[in-house]
């Protein structure tokens, strides 16, 4: 019997949990790793200029310190799948929470630039793990009818983390008299900003004790009865639980533990589906979205906005990010993943092109001319809105859904690693590119946004409404 036929027999495709709120809580707790990712991505925004001043470094060295966490993210993402298959999804989350807590304390109390960089790598490794485990775990526990919306919790958590970090940074900056190196609690303000990350890290660890292990992992280690109990929790007891367990077991018996070797094949090293996952990850980053969250305060200050206002604009961008994510969560299961991606690509091209145009004008008295300044500000918000309602959500959903069972963990790890590497490339290059030509930098991002349209049309298949066992 095929996986599709078994899914129909068990009723998994139309399953509705008896307690949807409980399923939502489980997905939200798992997505707390996304919150840590968003918080860490954006909190450094408040420390960039302070780190430059304290350690007296140029743009290239500064960019490496800011971006070096992403190397840790790539390593964490690449290894998380194997670790999760060995010790379980929940244990992975707990390890990630511990490492991130240690990183937050170390980052807040650095002895020198080199150990600040080290602690950022440790935190990056933790976030990389969480970035893989979150979408995979949610995809494994969510009923197919709700999987797109629950999968989008990962991105929702990321954007909420970004917004909260910007709000906290703005509050701490004001408490320090508007100076990033002003004193707070015996430390410089930027150190407190980084130290506050301990709170969400500990919360993530605590929440991991309140949610069940993935049924698929439990079946893989022979704990069928516990898997049946959890399936009843998350998919409802109206489905045929025995058939559902058999369906998952059948899918797992027809595969072996996914390894890097399983991804090889085709004419270009990896299997075609793996390249599609890598392409989605790379395009998501090469439109320059994280410039808006790592460097937005520095960017606005470079065109004449005072520091306090630049932090406020960063926060309003984060609110727009949340609005866009909510839109995506509403529509991802209604109109599908591909249409949202295409709509978002078109909107991003418009926003980025307008930013490139605005930044092409010379500064007057250290500021952009009024018309260009407002255009840049509005276009930045337009870009973030269209990213959030599309690529920000659908890439995470796609990566949790699109791979066949036999290679899902390994393929998701490779795709997520590609995402972190692309993120690092953009983050590490932006300060030097901006010093060279800010307008041309945004032209580059516009080109990648435009190229994402034919990529989706030609290579990306819709996954809406399909059970994971149907992917292949």
Tab-separated table of C-alpha atoms in Angstrom, residues 11 81 96 110 135 166 180 210 215 255 265 271 285 299 355 359 367 402 415 448:
chain	number	residue	atom	x	y	z
A	11	UNK	CA	-7.775	9.784	7.929
A	81	UNK	CA	19.354	16.629	12.044
A	96	UNK	CA	20.227	24.646	22.315
A	110	UNK	CA	33.436	40.040	27.151
A	135	UNK	CA	10.261	23.484	11.634
A	166	UNK	CA	14.251	46.427	19.104
A	180	UNK	CA	24.938	53.043	23.332
A	210	UNK	CA	6.228	20.955	28.659
A	215	UNK	CA	5.651	10.656	17.312
A	255	UNK	CA	13.861	4.418	4.409
A	265	UNK	CA	22.887	12.191	-6.956
A	271	UNK	CA	19.626	15.521	-5.832
A	285	UNK	CA	18.810	35.798	2.330
A	299	UNK	CA	21.950	52.565	7.977
A	355	UNK	CA	15.502	52.204	-1.909
A	359	UNK	CA	20.164	56.142	-1.857
A	367	UNK	CA	21.143	63.983	5.190
A	402	UNK	CA	9.076	19.421	0.728
A	415	UNK	CA	19.245	23.737	3.262
A	448	UNK	CA	18.154	38.673	-6.537
